PDB file of C-alpha atoms in Angstrom:
ATOM      1  CA  MET A  10      94.310  89.993 112.588  1.00 85.00           C
ATOM      2  CA  TYR A  11      95.006  93.704 112.904  1.00 91.00           C
ATOM      3  CA  ASP A  12      98.105  95.907 112.823  1.00 97.00           C
ATOM      4  CA  ALA A  13      97.432  98.942 115.006  1.00 96.00           C
ATOM      5  CA  GLN A  14     100.378 100.962 113.700  1.00 97.00           C
ATOM      6  CA  TYR A  15      99.683 100.255 110.021  1.00 97.00           C
ATOM      7  CA  PRO A  16      96.005  99.280 109.874  1.00 96.00           C
ATOM      8  CA  GLY A  17      96.012  98.919 106.086  1.00 95.00           C
ATOM      9  CA  THR A  18      98.193  95.810 106.348  1.00 97.00           C
ATOM     10  CA  ALA A  19      96.608  92.514 105.283  1.00 97.00           C
ATOM     11  CA  VAL A  20      98.313  90.737 108.167  1.00 98.00           C
ATOM     12  CA  GLN A  21      97.375  87.142 107.346  1.00 98.00           C
ATOM     13  CA  ARG A  22      98.414  87.666 103.728  1.00 98.00           C
ATOM     14  CA  LEU A  23     101.747  89.127 104.884  1.00 98.00           C
ATOM     15  CA  LYS A  24     102.372  86.031 106.992  1.00 98.00           C
ATOM     16  CA  ALA A  25     101.539  83.804 104.021  1.00 98.00           C
ATOM     17  CA  VAL A  26     104.018  85.752 101.894  1.00 98.00           C
ATOM     18  CA  HIS A  27     106.720  85.180 104.509  1.00 98.00           C
ATOM     19  CA  GLU A  28     106.032  81.436 104.380  1.00 98.00           C
ATOM     20  CA  ARG A  29     106.499  81.468 100.612  1.00 98.00           C
ATOM     21  CA  VAL A  30     109.708  83.481 100.952  1.00 98.00           C
ATOM     22  CA  LYS A  31     111.061  80.689 103.164  1.00 98.00           C
ATOM     23  CA  VAL A  32     110.437  78.308 100.262  1.00 98.00           C
ATOM     24  CA  ILE A  33     112.300  80.356  97.664  1.00 98.00           C
ATOM     25  CA  ALA A  34     115.102  81.129 100.126  1.00 98.00           C
ATOM     26  CA  ALA A  35     115.753  77.397 100.433  1.00 98.00           C
ATOM     27  CA  ASP A  36     115.066  75.925  96.995  1.00 98.00           C
ATOM     28  CA  GLY A  37     117.884  77.582  95.032  1.00 97.00           C
ATOM     29  CA  THR A  38     115.737  79.422  92.509  1.00 96.00           C
ATOM     30  CA  LEU A  39     116.999  82.839  93.613  1.00 98.00           C
ATOM     31  CA  ASN A  40     120.412  81.779  92.310  1.00 98.00           C
ATOM     32  CA  GLY A  41     119.008  80.720  88.938  1.00 98.00           C
ATOM     33  CA  PRO A  42     118.443  82.893  85.846  1.00 98.00           C
ATOM     34  CA  TRP A  43     117.189  86.353  86.770  1.00 98.00           C
ATOM     35  CA  GLU A  44     113.801  86.184  85.052  1.00 98.00           C
ATOM     36  CA  GLU A  45     113.055  82.847  86.693  1.00 98.00           C
ATOM     37  CA  ALA A  46     114.140  84.244  90.056  1.00 98.00           C
ATOM     38  CA  ARG A  47     111.965  87.310  89.514  1.00 98.00           C
ATOM     39  CA  ARG A  48     108.943  85.170  88.709  1.00 98.00           C
ATOM     40  CA  ARG A  49     109.513  83.230  91.929  1.00 98.00           C
ATOM     41  CA  ILE A  50     109.691  86.506  93.851  1.00 98.00           C
ATOM     42  CA  LEU A  51     106.350  87.503  92.320  1.00 98.00           C
ATOM     43  CA  TRP A  52     104.883  84.112  93.312  1.00 98.00           C
ATOM     44  CA  ALA A  53     106.161  84.458  96.860  1.00 98.00           C
ATOM     45  CA  GLY A  54     104.611  87.898  97.070  1.00 98.00           C
ATOM     46  CA  GLY A  55     101.227  86.699  95.859  1.00 98.00           C
ATOM     47  CA  LEU A  56     101.457  88.329  92.433  1.00 98.00           C
ATOM     48  CA  ARG A  57     100.811  86.922  88.989  1.00 98.00           C
ATOM     49  CA  ASP A  58     103.471  87.236  86.296  1.00 98.00           C
ATOM     50  CA  LEU A  59     101.634  89.476  83.807  1.00 97.00           C
ATOM     51  CA  PRO A  60     104.298  90.965  81.510  1.00 96.00           C
ATOM     52  CA  ASP A  61     101.830  91.568  78.667  1.00 96.00           C
ATOM     53  CA  ALA A  62      99.031  93.256  80.619  1.00 95.00           C
ATOM     54  CA  ALA A  63      98.487  96.981  80.187  1.00 92.00           C
ATOM     55  CA  PRO A  64      99.892  99.298  82.881  1.00 89.00           C
ATOM     56  CA  GLY A  65      97.141  99.820  85.427  1.00 86.00           C
ATOM     57  CA  ALA A  66      95.479  96.551  84.429  1.00 92.00           C
ATOM     58  CA  GLY A  67      97.683  94.156  86.355  1.00 95.00           C
ATOM     59  CA  TYR A  68     100.988  94.642  84.515  1.00 95.00           C
ATOM     60  CA  THR A  69     103.850  93.268  86.641  1.00 97.00           C
ATOM     61  CA  GLY A  70     106.685  93.332  84.105  1.00 97.00           C
ATOM     62  CA  HIS A  71     108.216  96.260  85.973  1.00 96.00           C
ATOM     63  CA  SER A  72     107.987  94.604  89.388  1.00 98.00           C
ATOM     64  CA  PHE A  73     111.475  94.131  90.902  1.00 98.00           C
ATOM     65  CA  ASN A  74     112.889  95.065  87.499  1.00 98.00           C
ATOM     66  CA  ASP A  75     113.822  98.693  88.213  1.00 98.00           C
ATOM     67  CA  TRP A  76     115.212 100.696  91.119  1.00 98.00           C
ATOM     68  CA  ASN A  77     111.903 101.722  92.627  1.00 97.00           C
ATOM     69  CA  HIS A  78     109.130  99.096  92.301  1.00 97.00           C
ATOM     70  CA  VAL A  79     110.707  96.750  94.839  1.00 98.00           C
ATOM     71  CA  ASP A  80     108.377  96.813  97.872  1.00 98.00           C
ATOM     72  CA  LEU A  81     106.029  93.855  98.160  1.00 98.00           C
ATOM     73  CA  THR A  82     103.040  95.338  99.966  1.00 97.00           C
ATOM     74  CA  THR A  83     100.048  93.382 101.247  1.00 97.00           C
ATOM     75  CA  MET A  84      97.079  95.688 101.748  1.00 95.00           C
ATOM     76  CA  ASN A  85      93.511  95.175 102.920  1.00 94.00           C
ATOM     77  CA  ASP A  86      90.792  95.091 100.271  1.00 89.00           C
ATOM     78  CA  GLU A  87      89.127  98.242 101.527  1.00 83.00           C
ATOM     79  CA  ILE A  88      92.212 100.414 101.060  1.00 68.00           C
ATOM     80  CA  ALA A  89      93.424  99.043  97.708  1.00 61.00           C
ATOM     81  CA  ASP A  90      91.784 102.034  96.011  1.00 54.00           C
ATOM     82  CA  ASN A  91      93.563 104.572  98.231  1.00 49.00           C
ATOM     83  CA  GLN A  92      95.223 107.357  96.266  1.00 50.00           C
ATOM     84  CA  ASN A  93      98.308 109.457  96.883  1.00 41.00           C
ATOM     85  CA  ASP A  94      97.109 112.839  98.122  1.00 49.00           C
ATOM     86  CA  GLY A  95     100.550 114.331  97.612  1.00 43.00           C
ATOM     87  CA  SER A  96     101.997 113.064 100.890  1.00 48.00           C
ATOM     88  CA  VAL A  97     104.348 110.643  99.111  1.00 42.00           C
ATOM     89  CA  LYS A  98     106.859 112.957  97.470  1.00 50.00           C
ATOM     90  CA  GLY A  99     107.987 112.103  93.955  1.00 50.00           C
ATOM     91  CA  ILE A 100     104.932 109.938  93.270  1.00 43.00           C
ATOM     92  CA  ALA A 101     102.079 111.127  91.061  1.00 47.00           C
ATOM     93  CA  VAL A 102      99.087 112.554  92.882  1.00 37.00           C
ATOM     94  CA  GLY A 103      96.368 109.938  92.548  1.00 43.00           C
ATOM     95  CA  ASN A 104      98.540 106.902  91.787  1.00 51.00           C
ATOM     96  CA  ARG A 105      95.461 104.734  91.208  1.00 61.00           C
ATOM     97  CA  LEU A 106      96.506 101.112  91.680  1.00 76.00           C
ATOM     98  CA  GLY A 107      93.341  99.370  92.892  1.00 80.00           C
ATOM     99  CA  ASN A 108      92.295  97.676  89.649  1.00 87.00           C
ATOM    100  CA  GLY A 109      95.787  96.401  88.912  1.00 91.00           C
ATOM    101  CA  ILE A 110      96.076  95.050  92.460  1.00 93.00           C
ATOM    102  CA  ARG A 111      92.828  93.084  92.080  1.00 94.00           C
ATOM    103  CA  VAL A 112      93.814  91.644  88.685  1.00 95.00           C
ATOM    104  CA  ALA A 113      97.369  90.640  89.641  1.00 97.00           C
ATOM    105  CA  SER A 114      96.889  89.359  93.206  1.00 97.00           C
ATOM    106  CA  LEU A 115      96.835  85.600  93.779  1.00 98.00           C
ATOM    107  CA  PRO A 116      93.809  84.762  95.940  1.00 97.00           C
ATOM    108  CA  GLU A 117      95.211  81.706  97.692  1.00 98.00           C
ATOM    109  CA  LEU A 118      97.332  83.780 100.074  1.00 98.00           C
ATOM    110  CA  GLY A 119      94.253  85.158 101.809  1.00 97.00           C
ATOM    111  CA  SER A 120      92.184  88.307 101.851  1.00 96.00           C
ATOM    112  CA  GLY A 121      93.552  91.601 100.623  1.00 96.00           C
ATOM    113  CA  GLY A 122      95.898  92.166  97.723  1.00 96.00           C
ATOM    114  CA  SER A 123      99.572  92.405  96.835  1.00 97.00           C
ATOM    115  CA  TRP A 124     101.483  94.979  94.841  1.00 96.00           C
ATOM    116  CA  SER A 125     105.080  95.995  94.084  1.00 97.00           C
ATOM    117  CA  THR A 126     104.893  99.546  95.371  1.00 95.00           C
ATOM    118  CA  CYS A 127     107.479 102.310  95.034  1.00 95.00           C
ATOM    119  CA  ALA A 128     110.235 102.324  97.643  1.00 97.00           C
ATOM    120  CA  MET A 129     111.176 105.989  97.203  1.00 95.00           C
ATOM    121  CA  GLY A 130     111.093 107.663 100.620  1.00 96.00           C
ATOM    122  CA  CYS A 131     111.817 104.467 102.569  1.00 97.00           C
ATOM    123  CA  ASN A 132     115.080 105.881 103.965  1.00 97.00           C
ATOM    124  CA  GLN A 133     113.151 108.267 106.200  1.00 95.00           C
ATOM    125  CA  ASP A 134     112.100 107.356 109.732  1.00 95.00           C
ATOM    126  CA  PRO A 135     109.276 106.500 109.731  1.00 96.00           C
ATOM    127  CA  PRO A 136     109.235 105.475 106.057  1.00 97.00           C
ATOM    128  CA  ASN A 137     107.555 107.979 103.740  1.00 95.00           C
ATOM    129  CA  ASP A 138     106.819 105.628 100.851  1.00 95.00           C
ATOM    130  CA  VAL A 139     103.724 104.382  99.039  1.00 93.00           C
ATOM    131  CA  ALA A 140     103.211 101.330 101.266  1.00 95.00           C
ATOM    132  CA  HIS A 141     103.388 103.123 104.578  1.00 96.00           C
ATOM    133  CA  ILE A 142     101.674 106.395 103.583  1.00 92.00           C
ATOM    134  CA  GLN A 143      99.243 105.759 100.702  1.00 89.00           C
ATOM    135  CA  PHE A 144      98.200 102.278 101.859  1.00 91.00           C
ATOM    136  CA  ARG A 145      99.031 102.619 105.581  1.00 94.00           C
ATOM    137  CA  SER A 146     100.589  99.177 105.277  1.00 96.00           C
ATOM    138  CA  ARG A 147     103.800  97.455 106.217  1.00 98.00           C
ATOM    139  CA  ILE A 148     105.835  95.823 103.499  1.00 98.00           C
ATOM    140  CA  ALA A 149     106.113  92.043 103.480  1.00 98.00           C
ATOM    141  CA  PHE A 150     109.547  92.374 101.885  1.00 98.00           C
ATOM    142  CA  LYS A 151     111.775  94.703  99.932  1.00 98.00           C
ATOM    143  CA  LEU A 152     114.365  93.797  97.286  1.00 99.00           C
ATOM    144  CA  VAL A 153     117.702  95.556  97.788  1.00 98.00           C
ATOM    145  CA  TRP A 154     120.742  95.164  95.528  1.00 98.00           C
ATOM    146  CA  VAL A 155     123.992  94.563  97.397  1.00 98.00           C
ATOM    147  CA  PRO A 156     126.608  97.310  96.816  1.00 98.00           C
ATOM    148  CA  ASN A 157     129.441  94.989  95.812  1.00 98.00           C
ATOM    149  CA  GLU A 158     131.591  95.658  92.747  1.00 96.00           C
ATOM    150  CA  GLN A 159     128.994  94.454  90.230  1.00 97.00           C
ATOM    151  CA  TYR A 160     125.776  94.867  92.230  1.00 98.00           C
ATOM    152  CA  ASP A 161     125.018  91.296  91.157  1.00 98.00           C
ATOM    153  CA  THR A 162     123.493  90.004  94.422  1.00 98.00           C
ATOM    154  CA  PHE A 163     120.203  90.961  96.044  1.00 98.00           C
ATOM    155  CA  VAL A 164     118.524  90.516  99.398  1.00 98.00           C
ATOM    156  CA  LEU A 165     114.912  90.398 100.475  1.00 98.00           C
ATOM    157  CA  VAL A 166     114.359  92.112 103.827  1.00 98.00           C
ATOM    158  CA  ASP A 167     111.210  92.567 105.906  1.00 98.00           C
ATOM    159  CA  ASP A 168     109.630  95.734 107.286  1.00 98.00           C
ATOM    160  CA  ASP A 169     112.200  95.843 110.093  1.00 98.00           C
ATOM    161  CA  GLY A 170     115.119  95.327 107.719  1.00 98.00           C
ATOM    162  CA  LYS A 171     115.635  91.695 108.770  1.00 98.00           C
ATOM    163  CA  LEU A 172     117.193  89.445 106.134  1.00 98.00           C
ATOM    164  CA  LEU A 173     114.694  86.943 104.708  1.00 98.00           C
ATOM    165  CA  ALA A 174     116.511  85.666 101.611  1.00 98.00           C
ATOM    166  CA  LYS A 175     119.335  86.453  99.223  1.00 98.00           C
ATOM    167  CA  GLY A 176     120.192  85.515  95.666  1.00 98.00           C
ATOM    168  CA  LYS A 177     122.877  85.863  93.016  1.00 98.00           C
ATOM    169  CA  PRO A 178     121.313  85.149  89.608  1.00 98.00           C
ATOM    170  CA  SER A 179     123.301  82.673  87.565  1.00 98.00           C
ATOM    171  CA  ASP A 180     123.099  84.494  84.242  1.00 97.00           C
ATOM    172  CA  GLY A 181     125.239  87.368  85.487  1.00 93.00           C
ATOM    173  CA  PRO A 182     125.030  91.163  85.553  1.00 96.00           C
ATOM    174  CA  ASP A 183     124.085  91.598  81.885  1.00 96.00           C
ATOM    175  CA  ALA A 184     120.791  89.761  82.463  1.00 98.00           C
ATOM    176  CA  LEU A 185     119.827  91.900  85.454  1.00 98.00           C
ATOM    177  CA  PRO A 186     118.115  95.279  85.514  1.00 98.00           C
ATOM    178  CA  HIS A 187     120.593  97.885  84.252  1.00 98.00           C
ATOM    179  CA  LEU A 188     123.497  98.675  86.571  1.00 98.00           C
ATOM    180  CA  ARG A 189     122.211 102.239  87.014  1.00 98.00           C
ATOM    181  CA  GLU A 190     118.914 100.830  88.288  1.00 98.00           C
ATOM    182  CA  ARG A 191     120.655  98.523  90.753  1.00 98.00           C
ATOM    183  CA  MET A 192     122.909 101.285  92.034  1.00 98.00           C
ATOM    184  CA  MET A 193     120.004 103.696  92.414  1.00 98.00           C
ATOM    185  CA  ASN A 194     118.038 101.019  94.246  1.00 98.00           C
ATOM    186  CA  PHE A 195     120.704 100.778  96.938  1.00 98.00           C
ATOM    187  CA  LYS A 196     121.157 104.556  97.034  1.00 98.00           C
ATOM    188  CA  ILE A 197     117.528 105.159  98.056  1.00 98.00           C
ATOM    189  CA  MET A 198     117.928 102.627 100.892  1.00 97.00           C
ATOM    190  CA  GLU A 199     121.298 103.907 102.119  1.00 97.00           C
ATOM    191  CA  GLY A 200     121.336 105.035 105.717  1.00 95.00           C
ATOM    192  CA  SER A 201     118.135 103.187 106.587  1.00 98.00           C
ATOM    193  CA  LYS A 202     117.365  99.883 108.300  1.00 98.00           C
ATOM    194  CA  TYR A 203     116.592  98.432 104.883  1.00 98.00           C
ATOM    195  CA  ALA A 204     120.216  98.797 103.728  1.00 98.00           C
ATOM    196  CA  SER A 205     121.856  97.013 106.670  1.00 98.00           C
ATOM    197  CA  ALA A 206     121.696  93.421 105.403  1.00 98.00           C
ATOM    198  CA  ALA A 207     122.993  94.382 101.953  1.00 98.00           C
ATOM    199  CA  GLU A 208     125.814  96.423 103.489  1.00 98.00           C
ATOM    200  CA  GLN A 209     126.871  93.531 105.713  1.00 98.00           C
ATOM    201  CA  ILE A 210     127.015  91.134 102.764  1.00 98.00           C
ATOM    202  CA  ALA A 211     129.066  93.631 100.735  1.00 98.00           C
ATOM    203  CA  LYS A 212     131.559  94.063 103.602  1.00 96.00           C
ATOM    204  CA  ALA A 213     131.926  90.307 104.011  1.00 94.00           C
ATOM    205  CA  ALA A 214     132.697  89.725 100.340  1.00 78.00           C
TER     206      ALA A 214
END
């Protein structure tokens, strides 16, 4: 399977991720304790939970745990070693991720790899972020914190901004990434298709 617009996309792997997201959207785990919910998000995205690995060697402790590393990207094997040539603003030139992708990716979702890439730049049209520029890949999903009073609810949306799942972790705001991180996460999405689902939920509250 081939994506003509974003040829770096591991299309079959992306579809497998979406099937797993359906599971976690329905089984209640996204409303459980945050760290358990985060591990389920990693599983759905085809990533191992490797909180003790070294950065660059498969470490995923930061994944979905800050404002920026919230894009689940499925990329073909041959472009996993792509580097940022400076086109993605705010991201280090180079940004070598290939080895970490190979170590952390779960093989059962199909060929290619998964990574939690940086969302910075996603509010541009077309998106100017690591997934779309460095890896020439769509995202399978993006985690966006809902701009309600406590920023205590999140959504997972696909590359078109369509709502896939939502959760409100049971252990409350103090167990989540810091409030500043959650607020900044929404701020970098604001005005883009990726913010729409979160905005609608906030308005309905």
